[in-house]
XYZ file of C-alpha atoms in Angstrom:
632
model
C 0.000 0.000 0.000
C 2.613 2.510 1.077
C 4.764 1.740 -2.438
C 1.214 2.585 -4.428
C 0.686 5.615 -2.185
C 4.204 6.782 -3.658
C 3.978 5.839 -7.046
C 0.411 8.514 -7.037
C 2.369 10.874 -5.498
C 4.962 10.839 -8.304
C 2.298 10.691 -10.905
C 1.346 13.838 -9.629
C 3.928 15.363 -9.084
C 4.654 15.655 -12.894
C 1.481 16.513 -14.224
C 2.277 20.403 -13.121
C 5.203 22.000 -11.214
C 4.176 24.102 -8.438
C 5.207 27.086 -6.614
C 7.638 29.489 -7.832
C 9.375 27.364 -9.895
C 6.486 25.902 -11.448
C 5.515 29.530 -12.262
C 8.855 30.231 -13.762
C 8.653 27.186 -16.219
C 5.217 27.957 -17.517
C 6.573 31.635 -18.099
C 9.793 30.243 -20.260
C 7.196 28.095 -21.967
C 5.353 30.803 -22.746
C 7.894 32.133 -24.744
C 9.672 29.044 -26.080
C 7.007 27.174 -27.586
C 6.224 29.807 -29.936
C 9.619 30.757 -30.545
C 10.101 27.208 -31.572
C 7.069 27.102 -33.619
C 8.349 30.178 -35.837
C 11.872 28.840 -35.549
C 10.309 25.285 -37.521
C 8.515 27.495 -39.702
C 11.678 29.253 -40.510
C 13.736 26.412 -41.015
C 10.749 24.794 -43.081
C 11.055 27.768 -45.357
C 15.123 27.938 -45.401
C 14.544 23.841 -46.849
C 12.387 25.314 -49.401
C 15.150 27.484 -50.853
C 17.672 25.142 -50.490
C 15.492 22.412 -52.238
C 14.721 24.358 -55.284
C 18.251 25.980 -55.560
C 19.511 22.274 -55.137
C 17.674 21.376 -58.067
C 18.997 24.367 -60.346
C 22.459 23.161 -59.122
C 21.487 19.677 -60.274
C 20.506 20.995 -63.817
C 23.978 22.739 -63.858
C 25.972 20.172 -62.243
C 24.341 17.813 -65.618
C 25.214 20.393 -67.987
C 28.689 20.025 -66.595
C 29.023 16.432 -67.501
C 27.519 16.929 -70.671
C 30.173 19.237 -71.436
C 32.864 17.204 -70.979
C 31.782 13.587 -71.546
C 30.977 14.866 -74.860
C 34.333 16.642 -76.738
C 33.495 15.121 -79.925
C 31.955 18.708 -80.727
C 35.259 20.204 -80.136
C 35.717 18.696 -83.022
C 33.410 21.216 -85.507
C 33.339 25.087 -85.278
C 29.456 24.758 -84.868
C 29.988 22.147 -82.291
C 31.898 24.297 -80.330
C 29.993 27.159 -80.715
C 26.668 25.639 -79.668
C 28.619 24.253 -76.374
C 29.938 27.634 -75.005
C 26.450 28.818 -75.222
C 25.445 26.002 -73.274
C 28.299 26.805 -70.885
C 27.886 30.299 -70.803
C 23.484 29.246 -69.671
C 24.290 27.285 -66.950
C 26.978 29.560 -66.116
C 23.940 32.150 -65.681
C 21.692 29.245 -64.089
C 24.349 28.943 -61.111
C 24.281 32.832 -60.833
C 20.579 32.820 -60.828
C 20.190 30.324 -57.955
C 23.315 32.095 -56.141
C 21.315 35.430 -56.480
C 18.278 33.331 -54.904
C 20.017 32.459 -52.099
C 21.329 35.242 -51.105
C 17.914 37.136 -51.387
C 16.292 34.494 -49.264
C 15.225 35.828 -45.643
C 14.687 32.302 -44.291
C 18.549 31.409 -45.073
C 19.297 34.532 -43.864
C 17.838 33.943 -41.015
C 19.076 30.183 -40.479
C 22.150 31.864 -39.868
C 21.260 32.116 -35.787
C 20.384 28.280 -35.651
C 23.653 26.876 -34.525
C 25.658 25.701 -37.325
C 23.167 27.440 -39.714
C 25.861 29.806 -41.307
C 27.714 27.319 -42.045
C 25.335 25.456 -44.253
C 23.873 28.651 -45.927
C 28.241 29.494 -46.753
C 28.344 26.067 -48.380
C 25.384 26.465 -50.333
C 26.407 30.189 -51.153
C 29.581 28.485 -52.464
C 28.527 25.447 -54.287
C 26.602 28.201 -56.381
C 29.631 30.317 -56.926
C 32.084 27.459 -57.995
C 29.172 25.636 -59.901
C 29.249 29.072 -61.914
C 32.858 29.304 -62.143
C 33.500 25.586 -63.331
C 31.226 26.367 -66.607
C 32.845 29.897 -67.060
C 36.556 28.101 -66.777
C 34.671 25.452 -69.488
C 33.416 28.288 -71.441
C 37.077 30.322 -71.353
C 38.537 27.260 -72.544
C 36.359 26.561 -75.392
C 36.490 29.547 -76.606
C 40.122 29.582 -76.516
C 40.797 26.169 -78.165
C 38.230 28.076 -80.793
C 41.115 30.467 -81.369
C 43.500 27.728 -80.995
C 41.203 25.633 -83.713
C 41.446 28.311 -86.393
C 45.466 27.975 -87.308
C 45.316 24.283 -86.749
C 44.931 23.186 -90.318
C 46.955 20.582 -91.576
C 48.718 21.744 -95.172
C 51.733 20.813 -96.885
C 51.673 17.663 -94.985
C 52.528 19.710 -92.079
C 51.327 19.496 -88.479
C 50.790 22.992 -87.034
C 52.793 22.693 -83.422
C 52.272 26.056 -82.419
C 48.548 25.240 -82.503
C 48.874 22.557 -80.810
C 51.194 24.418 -78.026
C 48.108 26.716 -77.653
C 45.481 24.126 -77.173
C 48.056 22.144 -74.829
C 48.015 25.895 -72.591
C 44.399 26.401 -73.138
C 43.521 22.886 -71.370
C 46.362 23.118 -68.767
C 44.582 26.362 -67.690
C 41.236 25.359 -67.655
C 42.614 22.161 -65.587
C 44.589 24.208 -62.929
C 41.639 26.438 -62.868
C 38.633 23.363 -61.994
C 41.221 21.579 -59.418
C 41.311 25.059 -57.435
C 37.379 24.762 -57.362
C 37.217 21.394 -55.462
C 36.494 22.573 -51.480
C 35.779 19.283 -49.553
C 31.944 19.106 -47.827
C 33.554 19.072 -44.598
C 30.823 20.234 -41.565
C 28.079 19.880 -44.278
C 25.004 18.304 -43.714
C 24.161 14.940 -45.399
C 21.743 16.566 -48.831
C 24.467 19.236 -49.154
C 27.373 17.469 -48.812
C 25.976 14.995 -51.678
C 25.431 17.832 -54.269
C 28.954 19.472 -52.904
C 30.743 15.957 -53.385
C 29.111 14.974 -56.792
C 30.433 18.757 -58.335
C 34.016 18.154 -56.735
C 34.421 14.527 -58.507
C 33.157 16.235 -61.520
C 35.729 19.065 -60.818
C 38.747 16.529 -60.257
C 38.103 14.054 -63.056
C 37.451 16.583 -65.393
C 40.575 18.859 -63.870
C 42.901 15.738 -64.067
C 41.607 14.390 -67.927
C 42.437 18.029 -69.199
C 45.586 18.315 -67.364
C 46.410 14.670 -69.192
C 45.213 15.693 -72.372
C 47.792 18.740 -71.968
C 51.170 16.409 -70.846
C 49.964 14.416 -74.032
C 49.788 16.740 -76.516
C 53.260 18.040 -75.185
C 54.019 14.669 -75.948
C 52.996 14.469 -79.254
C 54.532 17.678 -80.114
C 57.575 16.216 -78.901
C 56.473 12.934 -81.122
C 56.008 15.151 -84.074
C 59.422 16.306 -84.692
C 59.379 19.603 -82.298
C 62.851 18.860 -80.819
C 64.210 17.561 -83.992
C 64.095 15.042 -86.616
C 62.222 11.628 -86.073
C 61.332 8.505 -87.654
C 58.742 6.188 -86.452
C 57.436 2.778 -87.920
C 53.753 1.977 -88.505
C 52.638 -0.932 -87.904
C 49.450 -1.826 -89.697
C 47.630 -4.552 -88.007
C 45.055 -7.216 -90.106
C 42.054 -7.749 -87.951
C 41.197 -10.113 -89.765
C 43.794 -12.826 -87.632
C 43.578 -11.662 -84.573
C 46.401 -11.659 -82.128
C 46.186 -9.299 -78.698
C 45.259 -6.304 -81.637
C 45.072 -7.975 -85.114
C 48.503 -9.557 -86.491
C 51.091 -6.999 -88.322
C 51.282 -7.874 -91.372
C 52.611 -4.402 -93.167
C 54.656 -1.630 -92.649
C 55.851 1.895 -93.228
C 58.454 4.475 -92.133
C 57.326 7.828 -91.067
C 59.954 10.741 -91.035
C 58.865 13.469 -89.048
C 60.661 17.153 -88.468
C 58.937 20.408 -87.354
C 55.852 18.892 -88.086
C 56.413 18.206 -91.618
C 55.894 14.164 -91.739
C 56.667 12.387 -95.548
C 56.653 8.401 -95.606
C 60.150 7.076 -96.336
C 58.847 3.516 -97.345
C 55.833 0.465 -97.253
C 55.699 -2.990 -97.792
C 55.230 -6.206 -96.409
C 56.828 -7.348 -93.020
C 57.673 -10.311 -95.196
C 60.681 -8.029 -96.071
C 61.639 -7.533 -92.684
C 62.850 -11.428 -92.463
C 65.242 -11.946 -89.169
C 67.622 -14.836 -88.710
C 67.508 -14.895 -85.137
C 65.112 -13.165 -82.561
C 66.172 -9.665 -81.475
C 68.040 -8.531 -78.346
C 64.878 -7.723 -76.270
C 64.433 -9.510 -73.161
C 60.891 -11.039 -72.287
C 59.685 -11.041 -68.722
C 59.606 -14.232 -67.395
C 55.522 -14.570 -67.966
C 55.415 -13.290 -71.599
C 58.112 -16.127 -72.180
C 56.272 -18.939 -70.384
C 52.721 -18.122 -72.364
C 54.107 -16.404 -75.700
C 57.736 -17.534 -76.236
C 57.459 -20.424 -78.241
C 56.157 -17.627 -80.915
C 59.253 -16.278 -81.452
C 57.813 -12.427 -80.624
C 60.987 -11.035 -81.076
C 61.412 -12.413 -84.241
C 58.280 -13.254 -86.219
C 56.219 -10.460 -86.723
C 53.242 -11.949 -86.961
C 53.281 -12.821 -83.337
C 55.256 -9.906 -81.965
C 51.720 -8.806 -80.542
C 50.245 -11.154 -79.005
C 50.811 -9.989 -75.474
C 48.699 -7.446 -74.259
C 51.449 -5.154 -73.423
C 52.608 -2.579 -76.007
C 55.514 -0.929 -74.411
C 56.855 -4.600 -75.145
C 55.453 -5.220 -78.024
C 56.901 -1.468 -79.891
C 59.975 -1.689 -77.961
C 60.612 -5.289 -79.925
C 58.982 -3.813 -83.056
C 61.589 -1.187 -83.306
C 64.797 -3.527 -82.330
C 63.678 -5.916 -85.002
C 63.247 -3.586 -87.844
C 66.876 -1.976 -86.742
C 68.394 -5.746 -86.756
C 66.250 -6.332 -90.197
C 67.275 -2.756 -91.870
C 70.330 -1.650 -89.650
C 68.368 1.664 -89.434
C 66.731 2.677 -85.808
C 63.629 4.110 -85.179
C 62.478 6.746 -82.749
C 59.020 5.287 -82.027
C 55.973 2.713 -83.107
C 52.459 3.447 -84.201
C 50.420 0.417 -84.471
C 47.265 0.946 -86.411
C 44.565 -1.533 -87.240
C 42.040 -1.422 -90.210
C 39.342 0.129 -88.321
C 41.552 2.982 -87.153
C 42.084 3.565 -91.197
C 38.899 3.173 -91.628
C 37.988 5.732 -89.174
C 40.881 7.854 -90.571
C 39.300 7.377 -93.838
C 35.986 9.252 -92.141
C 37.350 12.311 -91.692
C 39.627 12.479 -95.052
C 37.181 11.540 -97.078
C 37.482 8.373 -99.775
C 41.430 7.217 -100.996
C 42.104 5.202 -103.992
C 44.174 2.087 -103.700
C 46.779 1.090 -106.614
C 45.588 -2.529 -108.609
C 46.877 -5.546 -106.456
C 49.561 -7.283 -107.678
C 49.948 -11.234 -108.821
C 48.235 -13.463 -106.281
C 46.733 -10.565 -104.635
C 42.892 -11.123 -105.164
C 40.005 -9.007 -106.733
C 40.553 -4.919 -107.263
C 38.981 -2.676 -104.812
C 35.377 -1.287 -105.387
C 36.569 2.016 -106.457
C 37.544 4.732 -103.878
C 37.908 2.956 -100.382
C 35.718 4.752 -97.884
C 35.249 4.548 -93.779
C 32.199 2.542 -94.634
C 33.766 -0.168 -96.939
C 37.047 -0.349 -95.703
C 37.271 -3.393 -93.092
C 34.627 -5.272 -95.266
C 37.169 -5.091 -98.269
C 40.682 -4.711 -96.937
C 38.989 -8.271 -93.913
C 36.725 -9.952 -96.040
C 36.160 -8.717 -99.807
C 39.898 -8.796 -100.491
C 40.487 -12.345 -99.931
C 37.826 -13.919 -102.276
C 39.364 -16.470 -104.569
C 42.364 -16.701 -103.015
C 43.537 -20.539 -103.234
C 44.969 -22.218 -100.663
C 48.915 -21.253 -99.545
C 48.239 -18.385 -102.396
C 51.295 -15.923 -102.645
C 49.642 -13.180 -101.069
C 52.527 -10.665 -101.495
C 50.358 -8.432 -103.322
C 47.314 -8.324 -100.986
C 49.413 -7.453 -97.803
C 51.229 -4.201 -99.818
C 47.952 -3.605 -100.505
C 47.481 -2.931 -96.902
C 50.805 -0.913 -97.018
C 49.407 0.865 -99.506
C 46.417 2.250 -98.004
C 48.750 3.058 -95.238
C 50.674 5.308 -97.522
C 47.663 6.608 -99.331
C 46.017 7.712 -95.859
C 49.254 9.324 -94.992
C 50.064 11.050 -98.540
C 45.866 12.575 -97.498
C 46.856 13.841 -93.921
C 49.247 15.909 -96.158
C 46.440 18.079 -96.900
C 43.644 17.196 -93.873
C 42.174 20.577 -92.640
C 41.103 20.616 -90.106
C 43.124 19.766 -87.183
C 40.552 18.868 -84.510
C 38.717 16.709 -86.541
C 41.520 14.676 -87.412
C 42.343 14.378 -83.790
C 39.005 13.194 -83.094
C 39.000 10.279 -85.510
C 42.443 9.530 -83.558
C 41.422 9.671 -80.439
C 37.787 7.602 -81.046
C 40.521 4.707 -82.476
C 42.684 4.931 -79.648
C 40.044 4.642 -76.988
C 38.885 1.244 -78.561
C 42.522 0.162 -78.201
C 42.991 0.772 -82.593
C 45.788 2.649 -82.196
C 48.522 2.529 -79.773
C 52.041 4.311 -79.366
C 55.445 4.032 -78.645
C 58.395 6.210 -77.829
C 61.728 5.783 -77.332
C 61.894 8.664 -75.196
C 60.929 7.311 -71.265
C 59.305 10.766 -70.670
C 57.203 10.725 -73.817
C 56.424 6.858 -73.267
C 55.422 7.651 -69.853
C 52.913 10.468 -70.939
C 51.172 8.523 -73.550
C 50.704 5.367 -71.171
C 48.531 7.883 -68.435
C 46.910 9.205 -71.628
C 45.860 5.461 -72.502
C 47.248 5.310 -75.835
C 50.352 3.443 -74.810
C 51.498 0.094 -72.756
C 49.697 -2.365 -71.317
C 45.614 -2.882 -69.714
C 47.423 -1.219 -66.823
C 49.753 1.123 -67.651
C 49.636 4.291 -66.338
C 46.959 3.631 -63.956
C 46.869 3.297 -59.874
C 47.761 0.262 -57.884
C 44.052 0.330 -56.725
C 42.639 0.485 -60.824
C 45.322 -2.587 -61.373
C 43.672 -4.597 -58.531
C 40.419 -4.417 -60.409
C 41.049 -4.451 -64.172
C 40.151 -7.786 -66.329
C 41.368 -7.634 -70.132
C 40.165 -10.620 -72.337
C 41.135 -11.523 -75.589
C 40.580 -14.668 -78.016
C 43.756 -15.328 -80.955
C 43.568 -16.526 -83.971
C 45.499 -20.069 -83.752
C 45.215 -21.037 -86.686
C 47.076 -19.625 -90.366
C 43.276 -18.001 -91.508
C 42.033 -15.214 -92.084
C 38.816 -16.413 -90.034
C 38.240 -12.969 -87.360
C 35.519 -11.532 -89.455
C 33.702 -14.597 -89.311
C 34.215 -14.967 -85.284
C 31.790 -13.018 -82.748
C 32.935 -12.923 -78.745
C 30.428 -12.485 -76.510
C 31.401 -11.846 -73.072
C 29.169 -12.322 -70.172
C 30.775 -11.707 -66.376
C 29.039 -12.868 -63.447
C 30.185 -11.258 -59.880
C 29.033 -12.581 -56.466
C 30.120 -10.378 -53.446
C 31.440 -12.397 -50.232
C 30.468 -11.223 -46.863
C 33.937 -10.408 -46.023
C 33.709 -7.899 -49.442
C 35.414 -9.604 -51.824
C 33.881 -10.619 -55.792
C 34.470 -13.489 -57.004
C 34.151 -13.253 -60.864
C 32.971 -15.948 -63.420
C 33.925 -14.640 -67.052
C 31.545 -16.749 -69.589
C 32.844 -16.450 -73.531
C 30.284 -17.999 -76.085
C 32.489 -17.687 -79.777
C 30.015 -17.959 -82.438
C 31.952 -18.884 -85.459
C 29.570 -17.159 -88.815
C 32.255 -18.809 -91.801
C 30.178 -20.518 -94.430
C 29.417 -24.040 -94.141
C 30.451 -26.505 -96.965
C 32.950 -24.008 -98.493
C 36.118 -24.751 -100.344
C 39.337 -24.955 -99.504
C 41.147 -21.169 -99.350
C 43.910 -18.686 -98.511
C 40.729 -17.003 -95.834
C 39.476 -20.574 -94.575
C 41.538 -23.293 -94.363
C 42.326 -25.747 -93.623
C 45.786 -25.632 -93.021
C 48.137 -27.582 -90.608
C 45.856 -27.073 -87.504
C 42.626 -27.793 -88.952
C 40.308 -30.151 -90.721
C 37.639 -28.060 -92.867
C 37.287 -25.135 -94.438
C 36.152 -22.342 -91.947
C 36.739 -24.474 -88.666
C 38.568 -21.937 -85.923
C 41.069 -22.661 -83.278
C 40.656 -19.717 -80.263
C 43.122 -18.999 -77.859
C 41.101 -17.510 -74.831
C 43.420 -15.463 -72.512
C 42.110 -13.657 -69.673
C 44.255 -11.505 -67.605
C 42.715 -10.514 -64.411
C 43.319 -7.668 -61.605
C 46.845 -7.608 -59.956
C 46.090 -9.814 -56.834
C 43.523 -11.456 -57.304
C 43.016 -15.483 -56.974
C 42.946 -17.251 -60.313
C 44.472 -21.045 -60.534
C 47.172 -21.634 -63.002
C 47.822 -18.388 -63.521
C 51.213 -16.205 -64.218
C 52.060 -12.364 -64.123
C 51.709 -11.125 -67.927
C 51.292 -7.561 -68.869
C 51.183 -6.703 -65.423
C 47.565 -8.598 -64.537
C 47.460 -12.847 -63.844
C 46.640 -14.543 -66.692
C 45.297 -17.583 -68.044
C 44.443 -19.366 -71.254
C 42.340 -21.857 -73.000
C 42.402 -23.210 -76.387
C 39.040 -23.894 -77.776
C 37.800 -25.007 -81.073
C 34.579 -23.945 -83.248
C 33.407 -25.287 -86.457
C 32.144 -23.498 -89.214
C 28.545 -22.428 -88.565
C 28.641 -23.321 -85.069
C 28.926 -21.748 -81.373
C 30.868 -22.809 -78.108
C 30.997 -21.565 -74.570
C 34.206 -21.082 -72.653
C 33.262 -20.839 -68.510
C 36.541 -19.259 -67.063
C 37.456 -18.888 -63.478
C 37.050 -18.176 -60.541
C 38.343 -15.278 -60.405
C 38.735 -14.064 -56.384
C 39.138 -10.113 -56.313
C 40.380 -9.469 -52.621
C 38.669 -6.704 -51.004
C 36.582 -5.489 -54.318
C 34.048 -3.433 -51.811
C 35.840 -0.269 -51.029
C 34.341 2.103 -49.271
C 31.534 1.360 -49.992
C 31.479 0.764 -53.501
C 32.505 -1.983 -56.063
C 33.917 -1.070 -59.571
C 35.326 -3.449 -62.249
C 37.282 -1.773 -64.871
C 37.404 -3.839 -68.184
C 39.595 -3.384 -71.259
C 38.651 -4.384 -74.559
C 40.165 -6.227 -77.387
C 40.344 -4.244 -80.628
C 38.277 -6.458 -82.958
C 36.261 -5.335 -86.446
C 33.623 -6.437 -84.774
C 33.069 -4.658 -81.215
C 32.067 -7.291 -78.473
C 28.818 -7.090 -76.869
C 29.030 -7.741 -72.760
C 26.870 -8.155 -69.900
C 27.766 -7.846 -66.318
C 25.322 -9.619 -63.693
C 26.348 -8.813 -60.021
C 25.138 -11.219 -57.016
C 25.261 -8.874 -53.597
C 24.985 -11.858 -51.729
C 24.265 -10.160 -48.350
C 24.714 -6.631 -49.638
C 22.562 -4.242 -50.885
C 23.278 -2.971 -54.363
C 22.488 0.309 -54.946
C 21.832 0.257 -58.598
C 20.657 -2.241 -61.079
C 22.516 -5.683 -60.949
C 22.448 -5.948 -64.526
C 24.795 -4.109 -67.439
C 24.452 -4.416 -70.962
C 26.336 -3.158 -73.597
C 29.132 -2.623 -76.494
C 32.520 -3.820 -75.058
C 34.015 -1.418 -77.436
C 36.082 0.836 -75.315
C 37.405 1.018 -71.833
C 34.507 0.792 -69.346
C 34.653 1.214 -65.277
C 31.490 -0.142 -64.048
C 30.446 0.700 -60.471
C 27.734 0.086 -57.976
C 27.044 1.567 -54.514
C 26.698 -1.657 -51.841
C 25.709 -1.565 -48.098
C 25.055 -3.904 -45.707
């Protein structure tokens, strides 16, 4: 009884304080509550503001990354044009929503809440350097505008003070966005997103243009601006696929000033060597690729995936062949002509010679290029045919595309077409010079799947490739698909099942020939022999695998008839650690086929929670980084 007695009494004791502290409480609630009540009402309105400025931020922020995930119109006058006005509006959006802000009496009110001036400074600033990144943007276009106009290329010349001035217009504009990026520090959560999303933007963009500018240097440098050069070319047949397609042809490219002339062409089948060249092979590339001969038969010089290997032997074995050194490499491909050929317009080919199979239909244009010089070319073509005349025939669109860059125009266009190739891994680089070398690997048009890149982008780059093992001309016929299935541990870590279905398209029944066999490794006409090698991320877990190009690798040999299809399951592959901070990305690396290989990516959170879809589908045509947010 007496504990129920006591638990009324302190029942009631709460319902109301009495005396004169009781009276003082109901007096400071007095004035509280409705000071709270407008202080909600204030804050209610300050999120208002903020919301809809957010939202013109957003639109500007997009704009942004429309800007520069899209230089192809830096390519055209109108292109460019049309972009600095898009610039120079959101430019005027940002203003706009800054103005806003500022005139807002809520937010300028927020500024008593604790910690309120510090979110209405951020948001005051996101504004400002949301404005400032598209001015920078615009400043730079407009300058490489300027730049643009004494760019032409005449008298097979390379204009390198243009090419100085668009190097200093996109160091500038790079310098300029990495001073922009402030950190969302003390921020809260919705405006530290939009402050973190326009500082990524800021770096990556900030970091591409400051390597576009160390790689134009580069190519200045490349170009003769120091002094005379001479670099080989060597033009790769897609159509026999090695890591890019086989080199079958060549030419010599003199460079000084600028001014470039080709010194000679022909087959590599002039460039005979009596014993391999005096480059040394790390002890992977020798255990996988040695019994090739790579630094003696040209035809399988690339079949690793590295390049800096690959020109590096390309330029001892022409010196041994020739007794006559070469500065640097340029390996280029038939759809890199081809897309060469789209912004020079249609070349004319000389008559093939004995043995070298039916003429060319007329002018040869970026749209019947690789389905001539891959497929059209070889028609009729017997069986062990001297085909002497078909590769110069290669050679000689080589030199016919480079007698036409004599007299190209425009510049930017040209580099456009280059730089499209090189991002589908159609054209790749070397230099003799270690400085030069170094530049064009973080640029991505030299080395290896890794080169240039971070320890952490190494530990999470796959590259896959399928070779032509046989003597046939079959790659036109053979379509890749690639389909990658990831499965997160608990612990974090993917574990990777790379599925290849090769769907082999050459005619059933056919004849013996030069294009399909058989020869000494097959039994029919059109049956293909694949050599599957997958080189995975720097660490991870693969069995049987050796250190190649600097990623694991392993191989399987696989055969396909004519008119049929087989499926190559690869792996495991264990990626250690693959959720970081909160994130998983894959980077993946293409081969440069005629035909660009179509992928899918499935991911399997397991116990995570993806963020995103689970399910990618696409063209495996260039470089790709695929990401998605996880959480527990």
């Amino acid at each position: 009884g007496r504990g129920q007695a006591f638990g009324r009494a302190r029942s009631r004791s709460r319902r109301r304080p009495r005396g004169r502290v009781g009276r003082w409480l109901r007096a400071v609630g007095a004035v509280v509550a409705p000071a709270v009540v407008v202080a909600s009402a204030v804050v209610l309105m300050a999120w208002r503001d903020t919301d809809r400025a957010r939202e013109q931020l957003e639109d500007v922020r997009q704009t942004l990354v429309q800007a520069v995930a899209g230089p192809a119109v830096l390519a055209d006058p109108q292109g460019r044009t049309d972009l600095a006005a898009l610039l120079a509006a959101a430019a005027e959006g940002a203003e706009a929503a800054g103005r806003d802000l500022e005139a807002s009496r809520p937010l300028s009110l927020i500024g008593w809440v604790p910690g309120g001036r510090e979110q209405r400074a951020g948001l005051l600033g996101l504004a400002g350097d949301a404005s400032a990144a598209a001015r920078v943007l615009s400043s730079m276009v407009a300058g490489i505008d300027q730049a643009a106009a004494g760019a032409a290329v005449e008298g097979s010349t390379v204009p390198l003070d243009a090419l100085g001035l668009l190097a200093a217009e996109a160091e500038r504009g790079g310098s300029a966005l990495a001073r922009l990026d402030r950190g969302s520090d003390g921020l809260v959560p919705p405006l530290a997103a939009a402050r973190d999303d326009l500082d990524e933007l800021l770096r990556s963009t900030a970091g591409r243009l400051e390597g576009a500018a160390g790689a134009i240097e580069a190519t200045r440098g490349f170009l003769g601006a120091a002094g005379p050069r001479r670099h080989l070319i060597a033009v790769q047949n897609n159509a026999e696929m090695r890591d890019q397609g086989l080199v079958a042809s060549y030419g010599v490219l003199r460079v000084e000033g600028g001014r470039f002339s080709l010194e000679r062409s022909g087959s590599v089948l002039d460039l005979t060597l009596d014993a391999p060249a005096d480059v040394a092979l790390p002890p992977g590339t020798e255990a996988v690729f040695g019994s090739l001969f790579p630094t003696q038969t040209w035809q399988s010089v690339n079949a690793t995936a590295d390049f800096a290997l690959s020109g590096a032997a390309m330029a001892a074995m022409y010196r041994q062949a020739t007794g006559t050194a070469v500065d640097g490499v340029i390996g280029v491909d038939v759809p890199a002509l081809a897309a060469l050929l789209g912004a020079l317009g249609p070349v004319d080919v000389p008559p093939a010679g004995p043995g070298g199979g039916p003429a060319a239909p007329g002018a040869l244009t970026a749209a019947n290029a690789a389905q001539f010089l891959l497929h059209d070319q070889y028609e009729g073509l017997p069986p062990l045919a001297d085909t002497s005349g078909r590769r110069d025939r290669l050679a000689d669109l080589t030199g016919a595309v480079v007698e036409r860059l004599g007299s190209a125009g425009d510049a930017m266009a040209l580099g456009q077409s280059l730089g499209g190739a090189a991002g589908g891994g159609h054209l790749r680089l070397w230099s003799a010079d270690p400085g030069e070398q170094g530049t064009f690997e973080r640029a991505g048009l030299a080395g290896g799947p890794v080169a240039g890149q971070s320890p952490e982008v190494a530990a999470r780059t796959f590259h896959l490739a399928v070779q032509n093992r046989t003597a046939t001309k079959l790659d036109w016929f053979v379509h890749p698909e690639v389909h990658l299935d990831v499965r997160l541990t608990p612990g974090g870590d993917a574990v990777v099942w790379p599925t290849l279905t090769i769907e082999n398209r050459a005619p059933v029944g056919a004849a013996p020939s030069y294009r399909l066999g058989p020869d000494g490794f097959t039994g029919a006409p059109g049956d293909y022999v694949g050599w599957v090698l997958l080189w995975s991320p720097v660490g991870s877990q693969v069995a049987g695998s050796v250190s190649e190009s600097g990623l694991e690798l392993t191989e399987r040999v696989v055969a396909v008839g004519a008119g049929q299809s087989a499926t190559v399951r690869l792996g495991p592959v264990t990626v250690p650690g693959a959720v970081r901070d909160g994130q998983l990305a894959l980077r993946l690396v293409p081969q440069p086929r005629a035909h660009p290989v179509p992928l899918t990516v499935t991911l399997d959170p397991g116990r995570w929670r993806a963020g995103v879809d689970e399910r990618w589908k696409g063209t495996w045509d260039r470089s790709l980084t695929l990401s998605w947010p996880v959480s527990r």
